[in-house]
Amino acid sequence: MTLIGFLVLLLIAAICGSIGQSLAGYDLGGCLVSIVVGFIGAYLGLWIAGKMGLPQIFTISIEGKPFPVVWAVIGSALFTLIVALIRKAFVGRNRV
């Protein structure tokens, strides 16, 4: 993969991660966190789709590497919700 292809892949993951965070209504961090959330969301979304037997709806191919946009957004939203609930459970106890 070339540098330009890798940067485009990071950009698409950041966009998917930020859309997923917006849908969840919780912000985990900045641009780098959105990239990580986008990749985790893509993995989580594909895993859920595979378990439920659902097809890949909208996949972008970057230099032969597929990136599932819809499942990345859905997975990012689910991952953000899980992290927000865990963070609320641990941080919410110590506040007075």
mmCIF file with all atom_site columns, C-alpha atoms in Angstrom:
data_model
loop_
_atom_site.group_PDB
_atom_site.id
_atom_site.type_symbol
_atom_site.label_atom_id
_atom_site.label_alt_id
_atom_site.label_comp_id
_atom_site.label_asym_id
_atom_site.label_entity_id
_atom_site.label_seq_id
_atom_site.pdbx_PDB_ins_code
_atom_site.Cartn_x
_atom_site.Cartn_y
_atom_site.Cartn_z
_atom_site.occupancy
_atom_site.B_iso_or_equiv
_atom_site.pdbx_formal_charge
_atom_site.auth_seq_id
_atom_site.auth_comp_id
_atom_site.auth_asym_id
_atom_site.auth_atom_id
_atom_site.pdbx_PDB_model_num
ATOM 1  C CA . MET A 1 1  ? 0.000   0.000   0.000  1.00 0.00 ? 1  MET A CA 1
ATOM 2  C CA . THR A 1 2  ? 1.319   3.416   -0.891 1.00 0.00 ? 2  THR A CA 1
ATOM 3  C CA . LEU A 1 3  ? 1.496   6.375   1.463  1.00 0.00 ? 3  LEU A CA 1
ATOM 4  C CA . ILE A 1 4  ? -1.389  8.135   -0.303 1.00 0.00 ? 4  ILE A CA 1
ATOM 5  C CA . GLY A 1 5  ? -3.573  5.025   -0.078 1.00 0.00 ? 5  GLY A CA 1
ATOM 6  C CA . PHE A 1 6  ? -2.772  4.657   3.619  1.00 0.00 ? 6  PHE A CA 1
ATOM 7  C CA . LEU A 1 7  ? -3.617  8.314   4.283  1.00 0.00 ? 7  LEU A CA 1
ATOM 8  C CA . VAL A 1 8  ? -6.914  7.959   2.411  1.00 0.00 ? 8  VAL A CA 1
ATOM 9  C CA . LEU A 1 9  ? -7.706  4.866   4.482  1.00 0.00 ? 9  LEU A CA 1
ATOM 10 C CA . LEU A 1 10 ? -6.964  6.812   7.690  1.00 0.00 ? 10 LEU A CA 1
ATOM 11 C CA . LEU A 1 11 ? -9.176  9.675   6.500  1.00 0.00 ? 11 LEU A CA 1
ATOM 12 C CA . ILE A 1 12 ? -12.102 7.357   5.761  1.00 0.00 ? 12 ILE A CA 1
ATOM 13 C CA . ALA A 1 13 ? -11.666 5.619   9.144  1.00 0.00 ? 13 ALA A CA 1
ATOM 14 C CA . ALA A 1 14 ? -11.625 9.018   10.883 1.00 0.00 ? 14 ALA A CA 1
ATOM 15 C CA . ILE A 1 15 ? -14.814 10.099  9.132  1.00 0.00 ? 15 ILE A CA 1
ATOM 16 C CA . CYS A 1 16 ? -16.569 6.814   9.969  1.00 0.00 ? 16 CYS A CA 1
ATOM 17 C CA . GLY A 1 17 ? -15.389 7.002   13.572 1.00 0.00 ? 17 GLY A CA 1
ATOM 18 C CA . SER A 1 18 ? -16.544 10.580  14.024 1.00 0.00 ? 18 SER A CA 1
ATOM 19 C CA . ILE A 1 19 ? -19.945 9.826   12.472 1.00 0.00 ? 19 ILE A CA 1
ATOM 20 C CA . GLY A 1 20 ? -20.299 6.822   14.788 1.00 0.00 ? 20 GLY A CA 1
ATOM 21 C CA . GLN A 1 21 ? -19.412 8.972   17.800 1.00 0.00 ? 21 GLN A CA 1
ATOM 22 C CA . SER A 1 22 ? -21.939 11.595  16.714 1.00 0.00 ? 22 SER A CA 1
ATOM 23 C CA . LEU A 1 23 ? -24.655 8.968   16.383 1.00 0.00 ? 23 LEU A CA 1
ATOM 24 C CA . ALA A 1 24 ? -23.835 7.662   19.848 1.00 0.00 ? 24 ALA A CA 1
ATOM 25 C CA . GLY A 1 25 ? -23.935 11.180  21.283 1.00 0.00 ? 25 GLY A CA 1
ATOM 26 C CA . TYR A 1 26 ? -20.600 10.844  23.046 1.00 0.00 ? 26 TYR A CA 1
ATOM 27 C CA . ASP A 1 27 ? -17.158 12.099  22.057 1.00 0.00 ? 27 ASP A CA 1
ATOM 28 C CA . LEU A 1 28 ? -14.190 9.942   23.017 1.00 0.00 ? 28 LEU A CA 1
ATOM 29 C CA . GLY A 1 29 ? -11.512 12.331  21.817 1.00 0.00 ? 29 GLY A CA 1
ATOM 30 C CA . GLY A 1 30 ? -9.933  14.057  18.850 1.00 0.00 ? 30 GLY A CA 1
ATOM 31 C CA . CYS A 1 31 ? -8.928  13.059  15.351 1.00 0.00 ? 31 CYS A CA 1
ATOM 32 C CA . LEU A 1 32 ? -6.548  10.240  16.278 1.00 0.00 ? 32 LEU A CA 1
ATOM 33 C CA . VAL A 1 33 ? -9.154  8.703   18.563 1.00 0.00 ? 33 VAL A CA 1
ATOM 34 C CA . SER A 1 34 ? -11.704 8.923   15.744 1.00 0.00 ? 34 SER A CA 1
ATOM 35 C CA . ILE A 1 35 ? -9.328  6.983   13.486 1.00 0.00 ? 35 ILE A CA 1
ATOM 36 C CA . VAL A 1 36 ? -8.918  4.251   16.100 1.00 0.00 ? 36 VAL A CA 1
ATOM 37 C CA . VAL A 1 37 ? -12.675 4.171   16.760 1.00 0.00 ? 37 VAL A CA 1
ATOM 38 C CA . GLY A 1 38 ? -13.279 3.913   12.991 1.00 0.00 ? 38 GLY A CA 1
ATOM 39 C CA . PHE A 1 39 ? -10.994 0.890   12.644 1.00 0.00 ? 39 PHE A CA 1
ATOM 40 C CA . ILE A 1 40 ? -12.394 -0.787  15.763 1.00 0.00 ? 40 ILE A CA 1
ATOM 41 C CA . GLY A 1 41 ? -15.893 -0.028  14.485 1.00 0.00 ? 41 GLY A CA 1
ATOM 42 C CA . ALA A 1 42 ? -15.108 -1.592  11.114 1.00 0.00 ? 42 ALA A CA 1
ATOM 43 C CA . TYR A 1 43 ? -13.867 -4.754  12.807 1.00 0.00 ? 43 TYR A CA 1
ATOM 44 C CA . LEU A 1 44 ? -16.797 -4.867  15.249 1.00 0.00 ? 44 LEU A CA 1
ATOM 45 C CA . GLY A 1 45 ? -19.358 -4.082  12.545 1.00 0.00 ? 45 GLY A CA 1
ATOM 46 C CA . LEU A 1 46 ? -18.028 -6.773  10.210 1.00 0.00 ? 46 LEU A CA 1
ATOM 47 C CA . TRP A 1 47 ? -18.021 -9.290  13.044 1.00 0.00 ? 47 TRP A CA 1
ATOM 48 C CA . ILE A 1 48 ? -21.653 -8.481  13.923 1.00 0.00 ? 48 ILE A CA 1
ATOM 49 C CA . ALA A 1 49 ? -22.680 -8.588  10.251 1.00 0.00 ? 49 ALA A CA 1
ATOM 50 C CA . GLY A 1 50 ? -20.952 -11.945 9.828  1.00 0.00 ? 50 GLY A CA 1
ATOM 51 C CA . LYS A 1 51 ? -22.669 -13.422 12.886 1.00 0.00 ? 51 LYS A CA 1
ATOM 52 C CA . MET A 1 52 ? -26.073 -12.212 11.695 1.00 0.00 ? 52 MET A CA 1
ATOM 53 C CA . GLY A 1 53 ? -25.484 -13.211 8.065  1.00 0.00 ? 53 GLY A CA 1
ATOM 54 C CA . LEU A 1 54 ? -25.827 -9.670  6.724  1.00 0.00 ? 54 LEU A CA 1
ATOM 55 C CA . PRO A 1 55 ? -24.091 -8.510  3.528  1.00 0.00 ? 55 PRO A CA 1
ATOM 56 C CA . GLN A 1 56 ? -21.552 -5.729  3.206  1.00 0.00 ? 56 GLN A CA 1
ATOM 57 C CA . ILE A 1 57 ? -23.675 -2.766  2.129  1.00 0.00 ? 57 ILE A CA 1
ATOM 58 C CA . PHE A 1 58 ? -21.235 -0.011  1.145  1.00 0.00 ? 58 PHE A CA 1
ATOM 59 C CA . THR A 1 59 ? -17.581 -0.958  0.824  1.00 0.00 ? 59 THR A CA 1
ATOM 60 C CA . ILE A 1 60 ? -14.851 1.345   -0.432 1.00 0.00 ? 60 ILE A CA 1
ATOM 61 C CA . SER A 1 61 ? -11.832 -0.335  -1.999 1.00 0.00 ? 61 SER A CA 1
ATOM 62 C CA . ILE A 1 62 ? -8.536  1.484   -1.496 1.00 0.00 ? 62 ILE A CA 1
ATOM 63 C CA . GLU A 1 63 ? -5.716  -0.111  -3.476 1.00 0.00 ? 63 GLU A CA 1
ATOM 64 C CA . GLY A 1 64 ? -7.429  -3.477  -3.236 1.00 0.00 ? 64 GLY A CA 1
ATOM 65 C CA . LYS A 1 65 ? -8.142  -3.227  0.506  1.00 0.00 ? 65 LYS A CA 1
ATOM 66 C CA . PRO A 1 66 ? -11.892 -3.137  1.240  1.00 0.00 ? 66 PRO A CA 1
ATOM 67 C CA . PHE A 1 67 ? -13.214 -0.860  3.981  1.00 0.00 ? 67 PHE A CA 1
ATOM 68 C CA . PRO A 1 68 ? -16.862 -1.412  5.018  1.00 0.00 ? 68 PRO A CA 1
ATOM 69 C CA . VAL A 1 69 ? -18.195 2.110   5.547  1.00 0.00 ? 69 VAL A CA 1
ATOM 70 C CA . VAL A 1 70 ? -21.694 1.313   6.812  1.00 0.00 ? 70 VAL A CA 1
ATOM 71 C CA . TRP A 1 71 ? -20.498 -1.386  9.209  1.00 0.00 ? 71 TRP A CA 1
ATOM 72 C CA . ALA A 1 72 ? -17.687 0.876   10.397 1.00 0.00 ? 72 ALA A CA 1
ATOM 73 C CA . VAL A 1 73 ? -20.194 3.590   11.308 1.00 0.00 ? 73 VAL A CA 1
ATOM 74 C CA . ILE A 1 74 ? -22.525 1.135   13.044 1.00 0.00 ? 74 ILE A CA 1
ATOM 75 C CA . GLY A 1 75 ? -19.657 -0.567  14.848 1.00 0.00 ? 75 GLY A CA 1
ATOM 76 C CA . SER A 1 76 ? -18.187 2.804   15.865 1.00 0.00 ? 76 SER A CA 1
ATOM 77 C CA . ALA A 1 77 ? -21.506 3.884   17.339 1.00 0.00 ? 77 ALA A CA 1
ATOM 78 C CA . LEU A 1 78 ? -21.823 0.622   19.282 1.00 0.00 ? 78 LEU A CA 1
ATOM 79 C CA . PHE A 1 79 ? -18.214 0.797   20.489 1.00 0.00 ? 79 PHE A CA 1
ATOM 80 C CA . THR A 1 80 ? -18.672 4.414   21.583 1.00 0.00 ? 80 THR A CA 1
ATOM 81 C CA . LEU A 1 81 ? -21.843 3.540   23.493 1.00 0.00 ? 81 LEU A CA 1
ATOM 82 C CA . ILE A 1 82 ? -20.084 0.684   25.279 1.00 0.00 ? 82 ILE A CA 1
ATOM 83 C CA . VAL A 1 83 ? -17.105 2.865   26.213 1.00 0.00 ? 83 VAL A CA 1
ATOM 84 C CA . ALA A 1 84 ? -19.424 5.672   27.372 1.00 0.00 ? 84 ALA A CA 1
ATOM 85 C CA . LEU A 1 85 ? -21.388 3.287   29.603 1.00 0.00 ? 85 LEU A CA 1
ATOM 86 C CA . ILE A 1 86 ? -18.224 1.809   31.082 1.00 0.00 ? 86 ILE A CA 1
ATOM 87 C CA . ARG A 1 87 ? -16.724 5.255   31.640 1.00 0.00 ? 87 ARG A CA 1
ATOM 88 C CA . LYS A 1 88 ? -19.934 6.492   33.254 1.00 0.00 ? 88 LYS A CA 1
ATOM 89 C CA . ALA A 1 89 ? -20.030 3.458   35.548 1.00 0.00 ? 89 ALA A CA 1
ATOM 90 C CA . PHE A 1 90 ? -16.487 4.003   36.811 1.00 0.00 ? 90 PHE A CA 1
ATOM 91 C CA . VAL A 1 91 ? -16.250 7.802   36.794 1.00 0.00 ? 91 VAL A CA 1
ATOM 92 C CA . GLY A 1 92 ? -19.803 8.325   38.017 1.00 0.00 ? 92 GLY A CA 1
ATOM 93 C CA . ARG A 1 93 ? -19.131 6.537   41.320 1.00 0.00 ? 93 ARG A CA 1
ATOM 94 C CA . ASN A 1 94 ? -16.309 8.800   42.491 1.00 0.00 ? 94 ASN A CA 1
ATOM 95 C CA . ARG A 1 95 ? -18.050 12.112  41.926 1.00 0.00 ? 95 ARG A CA 1
ATOM 96 C CA . VAL A 1 96 ? -19.593 13.860  44.886 1.00 0.00 ? 96 VAL A CA 1
#
